[in-house]
Amino acid sequence: MSLLGKSLTRIDALGKVTGETLYPGDINMPDQAYMKILFAGRPHAIIKTIDTSAAEALDAVIAVFLAKDVPVNEYGMMLKDQPVLCGPGSEKPFAERVRFVGDQVAVVVAESVAIAAQACELIQVEFADLPVVSDPLVSMQEDAELLFPDKESNVFIDYHILRGDVEKAFAEADVVVESEYRTPAQEHAFLAPESGLGYIDEDGRVTVAVAGQWAHEEQDAIAHALGLPLDEVRVIHPAIGGAFGGREDMSIQIALALAAWRLQQRGINRPIKIIWSREESIIGHHKRHPYIIRSRWGATKDGDITAADVEVIADGGAYACTSTKVLGNATLMCTGPYDIPNVKVDSYGVYTNNIPSGAFRGFGGPQGAFAAETQMNKLAQELGMDPVELRMRNVAQDDTVMSTNSTLPKGVTLDKVIESCALAAGWNNGIAGWQRSGESAWPPKITGKTKNHIKRGIGFAAAFKNIGFSFGYPERSWAKIELHGETEIEKVVLHHAGSDVGQGAHTVFKQMAAEAAGVPVDKVEMRLADSAGKEDSGSASASRMTFMAGNSIKGAGEAALEKWRNEERPAIAEFTYRPPATTPFAPKTGESNPNFAYGYVAEAVAVEVDVETGHVNILDVICANDVGKAINPQQITGQIEGAVVQASGYTILENFVQQDGIVKTPHLSTYLIPTVLDVPDRVESIILEYPDEVGPWGVRGMAEMPYLPFAPAVIAAVKDAIGVWFDEFPLTPERVLRGLGEI
Amino acid sequence: MKPFEHHSPNSLEQAFDLITQDDNNSYYYAGGTDINLQLKSGILAAESLISLKNLSELKGIEYKENNGLKLGALTTLRELQRTKTIYNHYPALSQAAGLMASEQIRSFATLGGNLCNAAPSADLAPPLIALGAIATISSKFGEHKVPIEDFFLGPGETVLEEGEILMQITVPPPNGETLFIKHTPRMFMDISVVCIAIRLLMNNGICNEIRIALGAVAPVPLRAVNAEAELAAQPFSSNNISRAAQIAAEECSPINDIRGTAAYRRRMIEVLVRRGLSSLNENYSKV
C-alpha cells in the first residue's frame, strides 16, 4: 500500500484556508520594533554624504544603520558584487555607488512603521549622478560607462560553444532561418511581499524568520556580511507565500540580521519587524532576465538540422545575482533538445542600471526555448514540413551528442512527450510522417456564429530543462530520519531543511518519508524549515526539491532501517545525497557534462486573435510532461496549470517597463498579471512516468518544465491565426496591432 | 505620507464651514479609493481631509419614469452595478460601473468620487455624458447645475470651486439604446486604455438622436460631436458608420503613456465606435 502516486491532501491546506498558518508578516513578537529600508531611488550615482541627524533626532527612532555599520559590506550568490548597504564608509571598493533604484542605502529602526517611514524621508542623501546605462548592447561596448570601475568591462560572464564546422554546414544547407529575438523582464508577483523578523534567539544566535528558498544559503550570506561564524546565525522559514525564484537572492534578510545584531551590541535586545509594500517588493527584488538572442539555423531540405549559430545577450541588471548560471542554461537551451552537429554559441551576461536580473521559474530556459522553438517552427514553415515531424526527425535521444559534445543522461524521453502531446492535439503518424488531420477534435470547434475579426490558430513547442544545479556545482541534499518504537516502528521523525515555498514540497516529503520507512503517513513527524540543527538541503529551485530531497530521504530511510534491523532504538541516520558529478563549460568549446538529470515536456496551444483590438485569447492548452514518477499527481497537475498561467502572463500580458533605469510599472495596476479571466479556458495535463535512472523512485523534477514551451507555442499559434511572426513579446494588444500593420 | 487632520461632518453646513476655515490644502472625499493612493504616493499633501460619508443629502437612488434617475454623489459603483432599475433603464452606466476595479473597490468607490477625481479615463463619465446627465453642485452660497459634459476642465480638474460639493447627478429619462465598451489589455480589473459610450435614438430607421462620448483619449472625457453630426438625421449604413468612427478617432487628442501610444488609442476609438454603432444599429434592426 505504497503512498507514492496518491494525491494525499496537502498537509498545509487546512491551516492556510482557515488563516491559522502564520506567514512571516503575520508573526509578532513582544516588544518588537519596526524597520524600513531606504532605497536609492535613482539608477546610477555616487553617494557623497548621508546625513541622518534629522532622522535620528525623532524621538521614536531607535537607530539608523549605514554602509559603515556592515562589517563585510557585500553579498551575491555567484559574485559578491552587491553592497549590503550603499554609501561611504565601508571597506568594499565602490560601495558608495548606487547602481539601480532599489539599492539599499539606510536601515531605520523605530517604534512604529509610520515613524520609520518618516525618518527615511528625513535622511539627507547627497548624490552625484552618473550616466545611466540601460541598454545591454550599449553597455557591452568598449567605451561604455563602467558600473564597476575596478572591472574591465560591463560584461561579467561569457560562454562559448563551438562544435563541428558551422560555416561549412551553412554553406551546404538548403534552408537558413535567421532571427533576432527579444524576451521581456518579468516580475514574480508572489502573493506575499517580503516580510520578516530579525532577533537574537535563546541561544544568542542572530536569527531571521523570513520567506526564502534556501535557508542555508541565506544563513551563509548573513554570516559573511556580519563577519560571524555560521553557527551564530540562524534562518527560519515560516510559511512562504510563493517564490518562483524571486526569493533565491537576498532582499531583507541581511538588513534584518544587521539591525538585530547591531542593536544588541548597543544593549537593546528587541525583535525587528519589516513588511515590504508591493511597490517595495517590485522595486526591491530581481526580475527575470530580458534577453536578446540572435539565431541562425540551417537545415537540409529533408528537415535535417545541420547548423546553429546563436548569440545570446542577457541583461543582468545592476548585480550578477544568479546570472552566471541563468546564462549557462540559456547557452545550453538556445539550441533546443535536438541533434545539431554543428553549433556555435556565444553568450554574454551584461551589467546595466536596470533592476538586477536573477532566478525565475525556468532559469534561462524559457528564453533559450523561445528562440530554439521559434526557430524550429520557422524552419518547419520554410521547409513546408509539419512542425511535429521536423521535431521528430531531429529529436535528441540517449546516444545524441549535444552541443556540449556530450550525451544527455540516459532515459531521454523527448520523443515520448512530443508523441503524447501531438496525438492528443490531433496529429497522427502516417505514411507521410507526422501530420495533423483537418478533422481533429482538438481544439474544440466554435459553436454559434463566428466573427470575421476573430482568427484562430494552433501552435506546438517542446523543451528540456535540467533538474538540480549544473555546471560542476557540488549538489547535495541532507536528511535525517529517526525511527522510534520497540518491536515495530511507531513514529518516524524526518529532519529536513528544504523549503516549502507553496509548491507542496513538505506534503511530498511526508509521503516519501513514509515510503522510505515503510510506515503509514500518519506515523511521520517532520522537523523542517530551520537552519538550526540541520545540514544543507539546497534550494527550492531548479525543479530539484522532490528529486534531491527524495533521494536524501530515501537514503536516510534505508540507513535508519539498517540500524533498526540491528536493533538500535531509536534508530537514527543521516544521509547526504550527492548526484552524479557535472562539469562546467570548457572555455572555448563549451565541452561539458552540464547536468545530471532532465525533464521533458511538449505543449500544444490553441488561441484566438481579435485582429481589430489585438487581443490574444488562449483557448486551450495540452501539456505532456514526463515527471518520471508522480509522487502526488494532484500536485503535479497543479504545477502544470500554475506554470501555464504564469507563462501566459509572461507571453501575453506582463509588460515590465524600465526607462533609463526607472521602473515605470511599480504597481500591480500598471504591471498587469493575469486574472482568472485571462488564463486559458482549459489545460489538459498529460502526466508521463518514464523513470529517471537516478531519481528517487524514478522521480524527475517538473515544476519549471511546463513553463518553457508555452511562449513559443503561443507565438506559433498566433502566426497560424494571423500570419505574423512575433520575435518579441509580451503580445500586448498594441504589439499585435503593430505586427498586423494596423497602427 | 504626512500627518493630516480628519473630519467627519454630520451636516452639510459643517462640511462647508470646514473648508472655508482651513487653507486650500483641505480636501473633501467620499470612498477614498483615489485620494488614499495620492496621499500615500505623495502626489497630494493634504493638511486636512473631510469625509462626506455622513451627509444624507449626498445619498439615495431614485428613479421615476417621467423625471429619470437621481443619484446621490455617494452612490457606490457597486450600487450602480447592482441596482435593478439602473441596470434595466441605464445599462451602459451599470455596465461601466461593473467593469471598474474589483468588488472590494466598487463597494467603497463612489460616483461623485470618480467624477471629481477627474481622471481622463474615468469610466463613468462617457456614459453620463452620452445620457445627458447633469451635476448639482452646492456651496454655502447656493446651488447650481452643470452638464457632466462641461464638468471636466483637465486631468484632475473640474468646475468645482473651493468649498463646493458635488451633490447629485440627475439623468434624464431613458431615451434610446445605450452602450458602453472598454478596451483594456487585461480582461478585467484594468484601467481603460480607451472607453466609449453611445446613446442612439432611431425613429423609423432614421437617426433621431445620437451621442458619442469618449474616455481616456483627451485631457477630459469628451463628446465626438463631428462624428455625431455625420450620422444625424440619416439611416445607418456600414459606410457612414465607418466614416463616423474615423471622424471620432480624429476628434480625440490622446497621449502616449504607459498604457498605450496615441496612435493605438486613436485606432481603438475607431474600432470601438464602429463596433458600438453597428451593434446599436443591429438592436434597432431587430425590433
PDB file of N, CA and C in Angstrom, chain A residues 121 453 610 612-613 615 653 657 664 668-670 672-673 675 677-678 733-734 737-738 742-743, chain B residues 1-2 183-191 258-261 263-264 267-268 271-272 274-275:
ATOM      1  N   GLU A 121      12.322  59.597   5.192  1.00  0.00           N
ATOM      2  CA  GLU A 121      12.181  60.827   4.407  1.00  0.00           C
ATOM      3  C   GLU A 121      13.118  61.923   4.904  1.00  0.00           C
ATOM      4  N   HIS A 453     -13.593  39.155 -37.418  1.00  0.00           N
ATOM      5  CA  HIS A 453     -12.350  39.715 -36.870  1.00  0.00           C
ATOM      6  C   HIS A 453     -11.675  38.770 -35.875  1.00  0.00           C
ATOM      7  N   ASP A 610      -8.146  38.683 -31.894  1.00  0.00           N
ATOM      8  CA  ASP A 610      -9.052  39.703 -32.424  1.00  0.00           C
ATOM      9  C   ASP A 610      -8.186  40.660 -33.246  1.00  0.00           C
ATOM     10  N   GLU A 612      -8.813  43.254 -34.757  1.00  0.00           N
ATOM     11  CA  GLU A 612      -9.123  44.690 -34.651  1.00  0.00           C
ATOM     12  C   GLU A 612      -8.657  45.296 -33.335  1.00  0.00           C
ATOM     13  N   THR A 613      -8.725  44.524 -32.258  1.00  0.00           N
ATOM     14  CA  THR A 613      -8.280  45.053 -30.961  1.00  0.00           C
ATOM     15  C   THR A 613      -6.908  44.528 -30.558  1.00  0.00           C
ATOM     16  N   HIS A 615      -6.305  41.670 -29.178  1.00  0.00           N
ATOM     17  CA  HIS A 615      -6.370  40.740 -28.052  1.00  0.00           C
ATOM     18  C   HIS A 615      -6.040  39.311 -28.487  1.00  0.00           C
ATOM     19  N   LEU A 653       0.710  39.348 -21.380  1.00  0.00           N
ATOM     20  CA  LEU A 653       0.219  40.490 -20.604  1.00  0.00           C
ATOM     21  C   LEU A 653       1.285  41.281 -19.859  1.00  0.00           C
ATOM     22  N   VAL A 657       8.134  47.671 -17.587  1.00  0.00           N
ATOM     23  CA  VAL A 657       8.755  48.761 -18.343  1.00  0.00           C
ATOM     24  C   VAL A 657       9.766  49.504 -17.470  1.00  0.00           C
ATOM     25  N   LYS A 664       8.748  51.966 -14.595  1.00  0.00           N
ATOM     26  CA  LYS A 664       7.511  52.682 -14.915  1.00  0.00           C
ATOM     27  C   LYS A 664       6.278  51.881 -14.514  1.00  0.00           C
ATOM     28  N   LEU A 668       0.778  46.934  -9.245  1.00  0.00           N
ATOM     29  CA  LEU A 668       0.032  45.878  -9.935  1.00  0.00           C
ATOM     30  C   LEU A 668      -1.125  46.455 -10.753  1.00  0.00           C
ATOM     31  N   SER A 669      -1.293  47.779 -10.720  1.00  0.00           N
ATOM     32  CA  SER A 669      -2.280  48.403 -11.609  1.00  0.00           C
ATOM     33  C   SER A 669      -1.652  48.753 -12.962  1.00  0.00           C
ATOM     34  N   THR A 670      -0.326  48.781 -13.016  1.00  0.00           N
ATOM     35  CA  THR A 670       0.339  49.056 -14.292  1.00  0.00           C
ATOM     36  C   THR A 670       1.103  47.832 -14.792  1.00  0.00           C
ATOM     37  N   LEU A 672       0.548  44.293 -15.246  1.00  0.00           N
ATOM     38  CA  LEU A 672      -0.692  43.509 -15.225  1.00  0.00           C
ATOM     39  C   LEU A 672      -0.388  42.018 -15.224  1.00  0.00           C
ATOM     40  N   ILE A 673      -0.798  41.339 -14.168  1.00  0.00           N
ATOM     41  CA  ILE A 673      -0.710  39.881 -14.136  1.00  0.00           C
ATOM     42  C   ILE A 673      -2.100  39.319 -14.451  1.00  0.00           C
ATOM     43  N   THR A 675      -5.718  37.726 -14.540  1.00  0.00           N
ATOM     44  CA  THR A 675      -6.812  37.342 -13.648  1.00  0.00           C
ATOM     45  C   THR A 675      -7.334  35.993 -14.150  1.00  0.00           C
ATOM     46  N   LEU A 677      -9.880  35.445 -15.633  1.00  0.00           N
ATOM     47  CA  LEU A 677     -10.483  35.597 -16.956  1.00  0.00           C
ATOM     48  C   LEU A 677      -9.449  35.636 -18.074  1.00  0.00           C
ATOM     49  N   ASP A 678      -8.188  35.815 -17.715  1.00  0.00           N
ATOM     50  CA  ASP A 678      -7.136  35.950 -18.728  1.00  0.00           C
ATOM     51  C   ASP A 678      -6.397  34.648 -19.003  1.00  0.00           C
ATOM     52  N   PRO A 733      -2.051  43.920 -26.795  1.00  0.00           N
ATOM     53  CA  PRO A 733      -2.862  44.299 -27.955  1.00  0.00           C
ATOM     54  C   PRO A 733      -2.116  45.262 -28.885  1.00  0.00           C
ATOM     55  N   GLU A 734      -1.432  46.217 -28.290  1.00  0.00           N
ATOM     56  CA  GLU A 734      -0.745  47.203 -29.137  1.00  0.00           C
ATOM     57  C   GLU A 734       0.341  46.542 -29.991  1.00  0.00           C
ATOM     58  N   LEU A 737      -1.304  44.656 -32.841  1.00  0.00           N
ATOM     59  CA  LEU A 737      -1.807  45.555 -33.888  1.00  0.00           C
ATOM     60  C   LEU A 737      -0.671  46.119 -34.724  1.00  0.00           C
ATOM     61  N   ARG A 738       0.450  46.412 -34.093  1.00  0.00           N
ATOM     62  CA  ARG A 738       1.607  46.902 -34.858  1.00  0.00           C
ATOM     63  C   ARG A 738       2.111  45.799 -35.798  1.00  0.00           C
ATOM     64  N   GLU A 742      -1.704  47.580 -38.317  1.00  0.00           N
ATOM     65  CA  GLU A 742      -2.922  48.364 -38.083  1.00  0.00           C
ATOM     66  C   GLU A 742      -2.615  49.728 -37.488  1.00  0.00           C
ATOM     67  N   ILE A 743      -1.479  49.849 -36.836  1.00  0.00           N
ATOM     68  CA  ILE A 743      -1.062  51.175 -36.339  1.00  0.00           C
ATOM     69  C   ILE A 743       0.418  51.363 -36.650  1.00  0.00           C
TER      70      ILE A 743
ATOM     71  N   MET B   1       3.831  59.449   3.803  1.00  0.00           N
ATOM     72  CA  MET B   1       2.585  60.196   3.919  1.00  0.00           C
ATOM     73  C   MET B   1       2.684  61.125   5.143  1.00  0.00           C
ATOM     74  N   LYS B   2       2.333  62.382   4.913  1.00  0.00           N
ATOM     75  CA  LYS B   2       2.389  63.363   6.010  1.00  0.00           C
ATOM     76  C   LYS B   2       1.143  63.216   6.896  1.00  0.00           C
ATOM     77  N   HIS B 183     -11.766  49.214 -23.617  1.00  0.00           N
ATOM     78  CA  HIS B 183     -10.642  48.428 -24.148  1.00  0.00           C
ATOM     79  C   HIS B 183      -9.496  48.425 -23.139  1.00  0.00           C
ATOM     80  N   THR B 184      -9.125  47.225 -22.694  1.00  0.00           N
ATOM     81  CA  THR B 184      -8.001  47.070 -21.760  1.00  0.00           C
ATOM     82  C   THR B 184      -7.211  45.837 -22.182  1.00  0.00           C
ATOM     83  N   PRO B 185      -5.901  45.836 -21.931  1.00  0.00           N
ATOM     84  CA  PRO B 185      -5.132  44.619 -22.220  1.00  0.00           C
ATOM     85  C   PRO B 185      -5.622  43.438 -21.387  1.00  0.00           C
ATOM     86  N   ARG B 186      -5.920  43.686 -20.122  1.00  0.00           N
ATOM     87  CA  ARG B 186      -6.404  42.611 -19.258  1.00  0.00           C
ATOM     88  C   ARG B 186      -7.921  42.564 -19.350  1.00  0.00           C
ATOM     89  N   MET B 187      -8.470  41.364 -19.203  1.00  0.00           N
ATOM     90  CA  MET B 187      -9.909  41.201 -19.379  1.00  0.00           C
ATOM     91  C   MET B 187     -10.724  41.931 -18.311  1.00  0.00           C
ATOM     92  N   PHE B 188     -10.151  42.085 -17.135  1.00  0.00           N
ATOM     93  CA  PHE B 188     -10.915  42.613 -16.016  1.00  0.00           C
ATOM     94  C   PHE B 188      -9.941  43.298 -15.063  1.00  0.00           C
ATOM     95  N   MET B 189     -10.467  44.112 -14.149  1.00  0.00           N
ATOM     96  CA  MET B 189      -9.629  44.800 -13.170  1.00  0.00           C
ATOM     97  C   MET B 189      -8.497  45.569 -13.843  1.00  0.00           C
ATOM     98  N   ASP B 190      -8.858  46.383 -14.798  1.00  0.00           N
ATOM     99  CA  ASP B 190      -7.837  47.138 -15.519  1.00  0.00           C
ATOM    100  C   ASP B 190      -8.412  48.510 -15.865  1.00  0.00           C
ATOM    101  N   ILE B 191      -7.507  49.478 -15.956  1.00  0.00           N
ATOM    102  CA  ILE B 191      -7.920  50.854 -16.259  1.00  0.00           C
ATOM    103  C   ILE B 191      -8.042  51.018 -17.771  1.00  0.00           C
ATOM    104  N   ILE B 258       2.056  54.965 -20.298  1.00  0.00           N
ATOM    105  CA  ILE B 258       2.461  53.587 -20.011  1.00  0.00           C
ATOM    106  C   ILE B 258       1.434  52.581 -20.528  1.00  0.00           C
ATOM    107  N   ARG B 259       0.193  53.011 -20.667  1.00  0.00           N
ATOM    108  CA  ARG B 259      -0.846  52.065 -21.107  1.00  0.00           C
ATOM    109  C   ARG B 259      -0.964  51.977 -22.623  1.00  0.00           C
ATOM    110  N   GLY B 260      -0.400  52.926 -23.337  1.00  0.00           N
ATOM    111  CA  GLY B 260      -0.502  52.839 -24.789  1.00  0.00           C
ATOM    112  C   GLY B 260      -0.104  54.126 -25.472  1.00  0.00           C
ATOM    113  N   THR B 261       0.192  54.012 -26.754  1.00  0.00           N
ATOM    114  CA  THR B 261       0.563  55.205 -27.519  1.00  0.00           C
ATOM    115  C   THR B 261      -0.699  55.896 -28.028  1.00  0.00           C
ATOM    116  N   ALA B 263      -1.322  56.705 -31.107  1.00  0.00           N
ATOM    117  CA  ALA B 263      -1.794  56.085 -32.355  1.00  0.00           C
ATOM    118  C   ALA B 263      -2.681  54.866 -32.060  1.00  0.00           C
ATOM    119  N   TYR B 264      -2.248  54.092 -31.083  1.00  0.00           N
ATOM    120  CA  TYR B 264      -3.013  52.914 -30.671  1.00  0.00           C
ATOM    121  C   TYR B 264      -4.375  53.324 -30.112  1.00  0.00           C
ATOM    122  N   ARG B 267      -6.682  54.392 -32.858  1.00  0.00           N
ATOM    123  CA  ARG B 267      -7.133  53.219 -33.604  1.00  0.00           C
ATOM    124  C   ARG B 267      -8.251  52.496 -32.832  1.00  0.00           C
ATOM    125  N   MET B 268      -8.072  52.404 -31.532  1.00  0.00           N
ATOM    126  CA  MET B 268      -9.086  51.712 -30.719  1.00  0.00           C
ATOM    127  C   MET B 268     -10.395  52.484 -30.676  1.00  0.00           C
ATOM    128  N   VAL B 271     -12.175  51.552 -33.796  1.00  0.00           N
ATOM    129  CA  VAL B 271     -12.741  50.189 -33.739  1.00  0.00           C
ATOM    130  C   VAL B 271     -13.951  50.148 -32.810  1.00  0.00           C
ATOM    131  N   LEU B 272     -13.811  50.740 -31.624  1.00  0.00           N
ATOM    132  CA  LEU B 272     -14.908  50.641 -30.652  1.00  0.00           C
ATOM    133  C   LEU B 272     -16.137  51.427 -31.111  1.00  0.00           C
ATOM    134  N   ARG B 274     -17.013  52.076 -34.167  1.00  0.00           N
ATOM    135  CA  ARG B 274     -17.631  51.315 -35.265  1.00  0.00           C
ATOM    136  C   ARG B 274     -18.411  50.117 -34.712  1.00  0.00           C
ATOM    137  N   ARG B 275     -17.775  49.405 -33.800  1.00  0.00           N
ATOM    138  CA  ARG B 275     -18.469  48.244 -33.219  1.00  0.00           C
ATOM    139  C   ARG B 275     -19.713  48.671 -32.453  1.00  0.00           C
TER     140      ARG B 275
END
